[in-house]
């Protein structure tokens, strides 16, 4: 009998210990309104992710924790919103990971061209040890991250010509993210890269201050770049992700139950957002063509040529990063490509 009772007692104790976590009720949560800002329009998959997160968080907290969305750069550009989170005057944002390279330069590794070739590899890299190691560097910068969302593979648009090989980029004035990886990579392609906040991009394209830009298909469609750009080329040169950020000043005020609710809501919203984003990207290509854009794909040989041109740039930049993070990144690339 002793042999059968001990597992039973252990099981009962485990159940009792787990009970408080299962009985979180509305009184475990305070009334809170979370300002959640981002750069994208309200019809973009990032906005869909914010709405799903808001819905899930409200359900988990008995309606106590409410999310107020501020799309389309309403609260400022990425760096302004980052400062607002660090200062505790804004609770959440979902910028592209590229914007964090200014405070944790190893985030630049995510922007290395042609590192991943499909969504499965991208998710494995970011959800695995490498992506988590980057997130662990953020609390000391005043930010807490709840994971990665999909932005998609980046592609070049311009008003001059189709891009079918690296030489076609030569001389083009292209807006790029204000980030060393993008600047140096497009210089290597002999383009003329111009760093510029996203909110200023449409006007610059319209006035022909720049010839083109690079972004995922859903961003190109949502921001009506078809009105001011003729050519869209599926270069797929970088996989881009958004990162769900929380102000550490706000996070530190939360109870354990509130933190768990936010983590759980973010994890559940992530799957929804990624699925929505990838479906939107597929649909966007047909819509851009219907709006009059000329679409072309690159051959694997052309992509390999671009990758070869970019490699000395990424090797040089990697040498200035934390060697332990770079080693982990390279090990993870080997793992996910198997």
Short mmCIF file of C-alpha atoms in Angstrom, two decimals:
data_model
loop_
_atom_site.label_atom_id
_atom_site.label_comp_id
_atom_site.label_asym_id
_atom_site.label_seq_id
_atom_site.Cartn_x
_atom_site.Cartn_y
_atom_site.Cartn_z
CA UNK A 1 0.00 0.00 0.00
CA UNK A 2 2.83 2.39 0.77
CA UNK A 3 4.00 2.20 -2.82
CA UNK A 4 0.59 3.27 -4.13
CA UNK A 5 -0.12 5.96 -1.51
CA UNK A 6 3.08 7.97 -1.97
CA UNK A 7 2.43 8.89 -5.61
CA UNK A 8 -1.14 9.73 -4.64
CA UNK A 9 -0.01 12.06 -1.81
CA UNK A 10 2.56 13.66 -4.10
CA UNK A 11 -0.10 14.22 -6.75
CA UNK A 12 -2.43 15.84 -4.20
CA UNK A 13 0.34 18.13 -2.95
CA UNK A 14 1.20 19.13 -6.54
CA UNK A 15 -2.44 19.94 -7.20
CA UNK A 16 -2.71 22.01 -4.01
CA UNK A 17 0.46 23.95 -4.82
CA UNK A 18 -0.84 24.67 -8.30
CA UNK A 19 -4.22 25.85 -7.00
CA UNK A 20 -3.40 29.56 -6.42
CA UNK A 21 -2.18 29.92 -10.02
CA UNK A 22 -5.45 28.44 -11.26
CA UNK A 23 -7.66 30.69 -9.18
CA UNK A 24 -6.50 34.16 -10.25
CA UNK A 25 -9.61 36.31 -10.15
CA UNK A 26 -10.53 39.89 -11.02
CA UNK A 27 -9.38 41.11 -7.60
CA UNK A 28 -5.81 39.99 -8.45
CA UNK A 29 -5.74 42.70 -11.14
CA UNK A 30 -5.83 46.48 -10.93
CA UNK A 31 -7.69 48.74 -13.33
CA UNK A 32 -4.99 49.66 -15.86
CA UNK A 33 -5.02 51.32 -19.27
CA UNK A 34 -2.04 50.37 -21.42
CA UNK A 35 -1.02 52.75 -24.19
CA UNK A 36 0.22 50.51 -27.03
CA UNK A 37 1.81 52.45 -29.88
CA UNK A 38 3.24 51.31 -33.22
CA UNK A 39 4.15 52.69 -36.65
CA UNK A 40 1.76 50.71 -38.81
CA UNK A 41 -1.71 51.58 -40.05
CA UNK A 42 -4.82 50.10 -38.44
CA UNK A 43 -5.26 47.64 -41.36
CA UNK A 44 -1.76 46.16 -40.94
CA UNK A 45 -1.05 42.74 -39.33
CA UNK A 46 0.82 44.43 -36.44
CA UNK A 47 -2.43 46.22 -35.61
CA UNK A 48 -4.26 42.88 -35.81
CA UNK A 49 -1.77 41.52 -33.26
CA UNK A 50 -2.34 44.45 -30.91
CA UNK A 51 -6.11 43.97 -31.11
CA UNK A 52 -5.79 40.23 -30.41
CA UNK A 53 -3.44 40.91 -27.48
CA UNK A 54 -5.94 43.46 -26.09
CA UNK A 55 -8.81 40.99 -26.40
CA UNK A 56 -6.88 38.18 -24.70
CA UNK A 57 -5.56 40.40 -21.89
CA UNK A 58 -9.04 41.74 -21.14
CA UNK A 59 -10.41 38.17 -21.01
CA UNK A 60 -7.63 37.01 -18.67
CA UNK A 61 -8.02 39.94 -16.26
CA UNK A 62 -11.80 40.23 -16.05
CA UNK A 63 -11.64 43.41 -18.13
CA UNK A 64 -9.34 45.15 -15.64
CA UNK A 65 -6.33 45.54 -17.95
CA UNK A 66 -7.35 47.50 -21.04
CA UNK A 67 -5.19 48.18 -24.09
CA UNK A 68 -5.53 51.45 -25.97
CA UNK A 69 -3.99 51.21 -29.44
CA UNK A 70 -2.15 54.14 -31.05
CA UNK A 71 -1.33 53.11 -34.66
CA UNK A 72 0.35 54.98 -37.52
CA UNK A 73 3.12 56.72 -35.54
CA UNK A 74 0.51 58.63 -33.47
CA UNK A 75 2.87 58.55 -30.48
CA UNK A 76 5.98 59.34 -32.54
CA UNK A 77 8.57 57.41 -34.50
CA UNK A 78 10.20 54.21 -33.21
CA UNK A 79 12.99 55.94 -31.29
CA UNK A 80 10.59 58.47 -29.73
CA UNK A 81 8.34 55.63 -28.57
CA UNK A 82 11.36 53.71 -27.28
CA UNK A 83 12.33 56.74 -25.15
CA UNK A 84 8.74 57.05 -23.93
CA UNK A 85 8.79 53.43 -22.77
CA UNK A 86 12.14 53.88 -21.05
CA UNK A 87 10.78 56.98 -19.32
CA UNK A 88 7.58 55.25 -18.24
CA UNK A 89 5.18 57.61 -20.06
CA UNK A 90 4.08 54.92 -22.57
CA UNK A 91 3.45 51.32 -21.58
CA UNK A 92 3.92 49.26 -24.79
CA UNK A 93 5.11 49.37 -28.38
CA UNK A 94 5.83 46.93 -31.22
CA UNK A 95 8.72 48.32 -33.26
CA UNK A 96 10.84 46.48 -35.78
CA UNK A 97 13.79 44.83 -34.03
CA UNK A 98 16.06 47.01 -36.18
CA UNK A 99 15.26 50.03 -34.01
CA UNK A 100 16.89 48.38 -30.97
CA UNK A 101 20.36 48.14 -32.53
CA UNK A 102 21.08 51.60 -31.13
CA UNK A 103 20.87 50.34 -27.54
CA UNK A 104 21.80 46.67 -27.98
CA UNK A 105 23.85 46.50 -31.17
CA UNK A 106 23.65 42.69 -31.34
CA UNK A 107 20.04 43.12 -32.52
CA UNK A 108 21.74 43.98 -35.81
CA UNK A 109 22.38 40.26 -36.27
CA UNK A 110 18.67 39.76 -37.00
CA UNK A 111 19.10 42.13 -39.98
CA UNK A 112 21.94 40.21 -41.60
CA UNK A 113 20.92 39.61 -45.24
CA UNK A 114 19.93 36.15 -46.45
CA UNK A 115 20.47 34.56 -43.01
CA UNK A 116 17.17 32.66 -43.11
CA UNK A 117 15.29 31.43 -46.16
CA UNK A 118 11.79 30.71 -44.81
CA UNK A 119 9.39 31.42 -41.94
CA UNK A 120 10.16 28.18 -40.14
CA UNK A 121 13.85 29.10 -39.91
CA UNK A 122 12.99 32.65 -38.83
CA UNK A 123 10.72 31.49 -36.00
CA UNK A 124 13.25 28.88 -34.84
CA UNK A 125 16.01 31.50 -34.70
CA UNK A 126 14.00 34.11 -32.80
CA UNK A 127 12.05 31.83 -30.45
CA UNK A 128 15.17 29.80 -29.65
CA UNK A 129 18.25 30.52 -27.50
CA UNK A 130 19.63 33.28 -29.76
CA UNK A 131 16.43 35.35 -29.80
CA UNK A 132 15.97 34.88 -26.06
CA UNK A 133 19.59 35.95 -25.36
CA UNK A 134 18.86 39.26 -27.10
CA UNK A 135 15.67 39.77 -25.06
CA UNK A 136 17.66 39.21 -21.86
CA UNK A 137 19.77 42.29 -22.67
CA UNK A 138 16.79 44.67 -22.68
CA UNK A 139 15.74 45.06 -18.99
CA UNK A 140 18.97 46.93 -18.18
CA UNK A 141 17.97 49.36 -20.95
CA UNK A 142 14.57 50.01 -19.36
CA UNK A 143 12.60 47.64 -21.61
CA UNK A 144 10.97 44.22 -21.18
CA UNK A 145 10.18 42.12 -24.27
CA UNK A 146 7.29 39.66 -24.58
CA UNK A 147 8.47 38.00 -27.78
CA UNK A 148 8.66 38.48 -31.53
CA UNK A 149 5.94 39.10 -34.10
CA UNK A 150 6.14 38.72 -37.86
CA UNK A 151 6.84 41.67 -40.14
CA UNK A 152 7.98 39.58 -43.10
CA UNK A 153 10.70 39.38 -45.70
CA UNK A 154 11.80 42.77 -46.97
CA UNK A 155 11.60 43.65 -50.66
CA UNK A 156 12.74 46.62 -52.76
CA UNK A 157 10.39 49.04 -54.51
CA UNK A 158 11.44 51.95 -56.71
CA UNK A 159 10.29 54.29 -59.46
CA UNK A 160 13.11 53.59 -61.93
CA UNK A 161 13.46 49.91 -62.89
CA UNK A 162 12.94 46.27 -61.87
CA UNK A 163 15.64 44.81 -59.62
CA UNK A 164 16.70 41.45 -61.05
CA UNK A 165 20.40 41.42 -60.06
CA UNK A 166 22.70 43.34 -57.66
CA UNK A 167 23.83 45.73 -60.41
CA UNK A 168 20.27 47.06 -60.80
CA UNK A 169 20.57 48.70 -57.36
CA UNK A 170 23.55 50.79 -58.44
CA UNK A 171 22.95 54.53 -58.06
CA UNK A 172 19.40 54.23 -56.71
CA UNK A 173 18.53 56.58 -53.85
CA UNK A 174 16.88 54.19 -51.40
CA UNK A 175 15.42 55.00 -48.02
CA UNK A 176 16.70 52.53 -45.45
CA UNK A 177 16.18 52.06 -41.74
CA UNK A 178 18.65 54.22 -39.76
CA UNK A 179 20.73 51.18 -38.85
CA UNK A 180 24.38 50.30 -39.70
CA UNK A 181 23.53 46.90 -41.21
CA UNK A 182 21.12 48.40 -43.75
CA UNK A 183 23.31 51.40 -44.54
CA UNK A 184 26.48 49.38 -45.08
CA UNK A 185 24.74 46.57 -46.99
CA UNK A 186 23.12 48.90 -49.51
CA UNK A 187 26.37 50.83 -49.90
CA UNK A 188 27.98 47.50 -50.82
CA UNK A 189 25.27 47.10 -53.48
CA UNK A 190 26.42 50.54 -54.77
CA UNK A 191 23.02 52.06 -54.04
CA UNK A 192 22.76 55.44 -52.33
CA UNK A 193 21.10 54.55 -49.00
CA UNK A 194 19.41 57.39 -47.11
CA UNK A 195 18.38 56.82 -43.47
CA UNK A 196 14.96 58.30 -42.77
CA UNK A 197 12.13 57.84 -40.22
CA UNK A 198 9.31 55.71 -41.61
CA UNK A 199 6.72 58.48 -41.06
CA UNK A 200 8.58 60.68 -43.60
CA UNK A 201 8.91 57.98 -46.26
CA UNK A 202 5.73 58.38 -48.33
CA UNK A 203 6.33 62.11 -48.78
CA UNK A 204 9.94 61.49 -49.84
CA UNK A 205 8.82 58.92 -52.43
CA UNK A 206 6.07 61.23 -53.71
CA UNK A 207 8.46 64.18 -54.12
CA UNK A 208 11.13 61.89 -55.66
CA UNK A 209 13.59 62.91 -52.93
CA UNK A 210 14.28 59.17 -52.93
CA UNK A 211 13.85 56.67 -55.75
CA UNK A 212 12.72 53.78 -53.63
CA UNK A 213 12.71 51.89 -50.35
CA UNK A 214 12.57 48.36 -48.94
CA UNK A 215 9.84 46.84 -46.77
CA UNK A 216 7.65 43.74 -46.50
CA UNK A 217 4.77 43.44 -48.97
CA UNK A 218 2.05 44.11 -46.36
CA UNK A 219 3.76 47.39 -45.33
CA UNK A 220 4.08 48.44 -48.98
CA UNK A 221 0.35 47.82 -49.55
CA UNK A 222 -0.92 49.27 -46.27
CA UNK A 223 1.02 52.50 -46.84
CA UNK A 224 -0.18 52.85 -50.46
CA UNK A 225 3.32 52.95 -51.89
CA UNK A 226 1.81 51.73 -55.16
CA UNK A 227 0.65 55.33 -55.64
CA UNK A 228 4.25 56.58 -55.81
CA UNK A 229 6.29 53.51 -56.86
CA UNK A 230 6.19 51.53 -60.11
CA UNK A 231 8.38 48.47 -59.45
CA UNK A 232 8.29 45.90 -56.64
CA UNK A 233 11.03 43.26 -56.65
CA UNK A 234 10.93 40.16 -54.45
CA UNK A 235 14.51 40.45 -53.21
CA UNK A 236 13.59 38.81 -49.85
CA UNK A 237 16.92 40.15 -48.63
CA UNK A 238 16.16 40.33 -44.89
CA UNK A 239 13.60 38.67 -42.65
CA UNK A 240 12.10 41.37 -40.43
CA UNK A 241 10.40 40.91 -37.08
CA UNK A 242 8.55 43.18 -34.71
CA UNK A 243 9.24 42.95 -31.01
CA UNK A 244 6.58 43.37 -28.32
CA UNK A 245 8.04 45.80 -25.79
CA UNK A 246 6.85 46.88 -22.35
CA UNK A 247 8.17 49.78 -20.29
CA UNK A 248 10.21 48.28 -17.43
CA UNK A 249 8.98 51.07 -15.15
CA UNK A 250 5.42 49.91 -15.85
CA UNK A 251 6.33 46.21 -15.70
CA UNK A 252 7.91 46.58 -12.26
CA UNK A 253 4.59 47.93 -10.89
CA UNK A 254 2.66 44.82 -11.93
CA UNK A 255 1.71 41.94 -9.66
CA UNK A 256 2.81 38.39 -10.49
CA UNK A 257 -0.71 37.62 -11.75
CA UNK A 258 -0.69 40.68 -14.01
CA UNK A 259 2.73 39.79 -15.46
CA UNK A 260 1.56 36.23 -16.11
CA UNK A 261 -1.59 37.47 -17.84
CA UNK A 262 0.46 39.76 -20.09
CA UNK A 263 2.98 37.02 -20.93
CA UNK A 264 0.23 34.50 -21.68
CA UNK A 265 -1.72 37.00 -23.81
CA UNK A 266 1.43 37.90 -25.75
CA UNK A 267 2.30 34.24 -26.39
CA UNK A 268 -1.21 33.45 -27.64
CA UNK A 269 -1.36 36.62 -29.75
CA UNK A 270 1.99 35.77 -31.35
CA UNK A 271 0.67 32.69 -33.20
CA UNK A 272 -2.37 34.62 -34.40
CA UNK A 273 -0.32 37.61 -35.53
CA UNK A 274 2.22 35.51 -37.43
CA UNK A 275 -0.49 33.57 -39.26
CA UNK A 276 -2.36 36.79 -40.10
CA UNK A 277 0.80 38.56 -41.25
CA UNK A 278 1.96 35.76 -43.53
CA UNK A 279 -1.46 35.40 -45.14
CA UNK A 280 -1.55 39.18 -45.67
CA UNK A 281 1.87 39.15 -47.36
CA UNK A 282 0.75 36.50 -49.82
CA UNK A 283 -2.42 38.41 -50.62
CA UNK A 284 -0.57 41.74 -50.86
CA UNK A 285 1.47 40.69 -53.92
CA UNK A 286 -1.66 40.21 -56.03
CA UNK A 287 -3.17 43.45 -54.70
CA UNK A 288 -0.03 45.47 -55.50
CA UNK A 289 -0.12 44.13 -59.06
CA UNK A 290 -3.82 44.98 -59.32
CA UNK A 291 -2.95 48.53 -58.22
CA UNK A 292 -0.53 48.82 -61.15
CA UNK A 293 2.85 47.83 -59.72
CA UNK A 294 5.17 45.76 -61.88
CA UNK A 295 6.24 42.70 -59.86
CA UNK A 296 9.29 40.53 -60.44
CA UNK A 297 11.11 37.76 -58.60
CA UNK A 298 14.86 37.18 -58.37
CA UNK A 299 16.51 33.95 -59.40
CA UNK A 300 18.36 31.98 -56.71
CA UNK A 301 21.60 32.88 -58.56
CA UNK A 302 20.83 36.61 -58.24
CA UNK A 303 20.07 36.22 -54.52
CA UNK A 304 23.30 34.28 -54.04
CA UNK A 305 25.20 37.09 -55.79
CA UNK A 306 23.63 39.66 -53.45
CA UNK A 307 24.44 37.49 -50.44
CA UNK A 308 28.10 37.23 -51.53
CA UNK A 309 28.37 41.03 -51.84
CA UNK A 310 26.84 41.51 -48.38
CA UNK A 311 29.00 38.94 -46.58
CA UNK A 312 32.13 41.10 -46.07
CA UNK A 313 29.86 43.78 -44.56
CA UNK A 314 28.22 41.40 -42.08
CA UNK A 315 31.57 39.80 -41.21
CA UNK A 316 32.98 43.23 -40.39
CA UNK A 317 29.99 44.23 -38.28
CA UNK A 318 29.87 40.88 -36.45
CA UNK A 319 33.47 41.43 -35.33
CA UNK A 320 32.28 44.43 -33.28
CA UNK A 321 29.50 42.51 -31.48
CA UNK A 322 29.60 40.45 -28.27
CA UNK A 323 31.54 37.31 -29.33
CA UNK A 324 29.34 35.03 -27.19
CA UNK A 325 26.17 36.26 -28.92
CA UNK A 326 27.77 35.96 -32.37
CA UNK A 327 28.89 32.39 -31.58
CA UNK A 328 25.35 31.51 -30.44
CA UNK A 329 23.90 33.11 -33.58
CA UNK A 330 26.16 31.07 -35.86
CA UNK A 331 25.46 27.84 -33.95
CA UNK A 332 21.72 28.47 -34.18
CA UNK A 333 21.92 29.11 -37.92
CA UNK A 334 23.59 25.71 -38.35
CA UNK A 335 20.87 24.09 -36.22
CA UNK A 336 17.86 25.66 -37.95
CA UNK A 337 19.19 25.05 -41.47
CA UNK A 338 19.41 21.28 -40.92
#
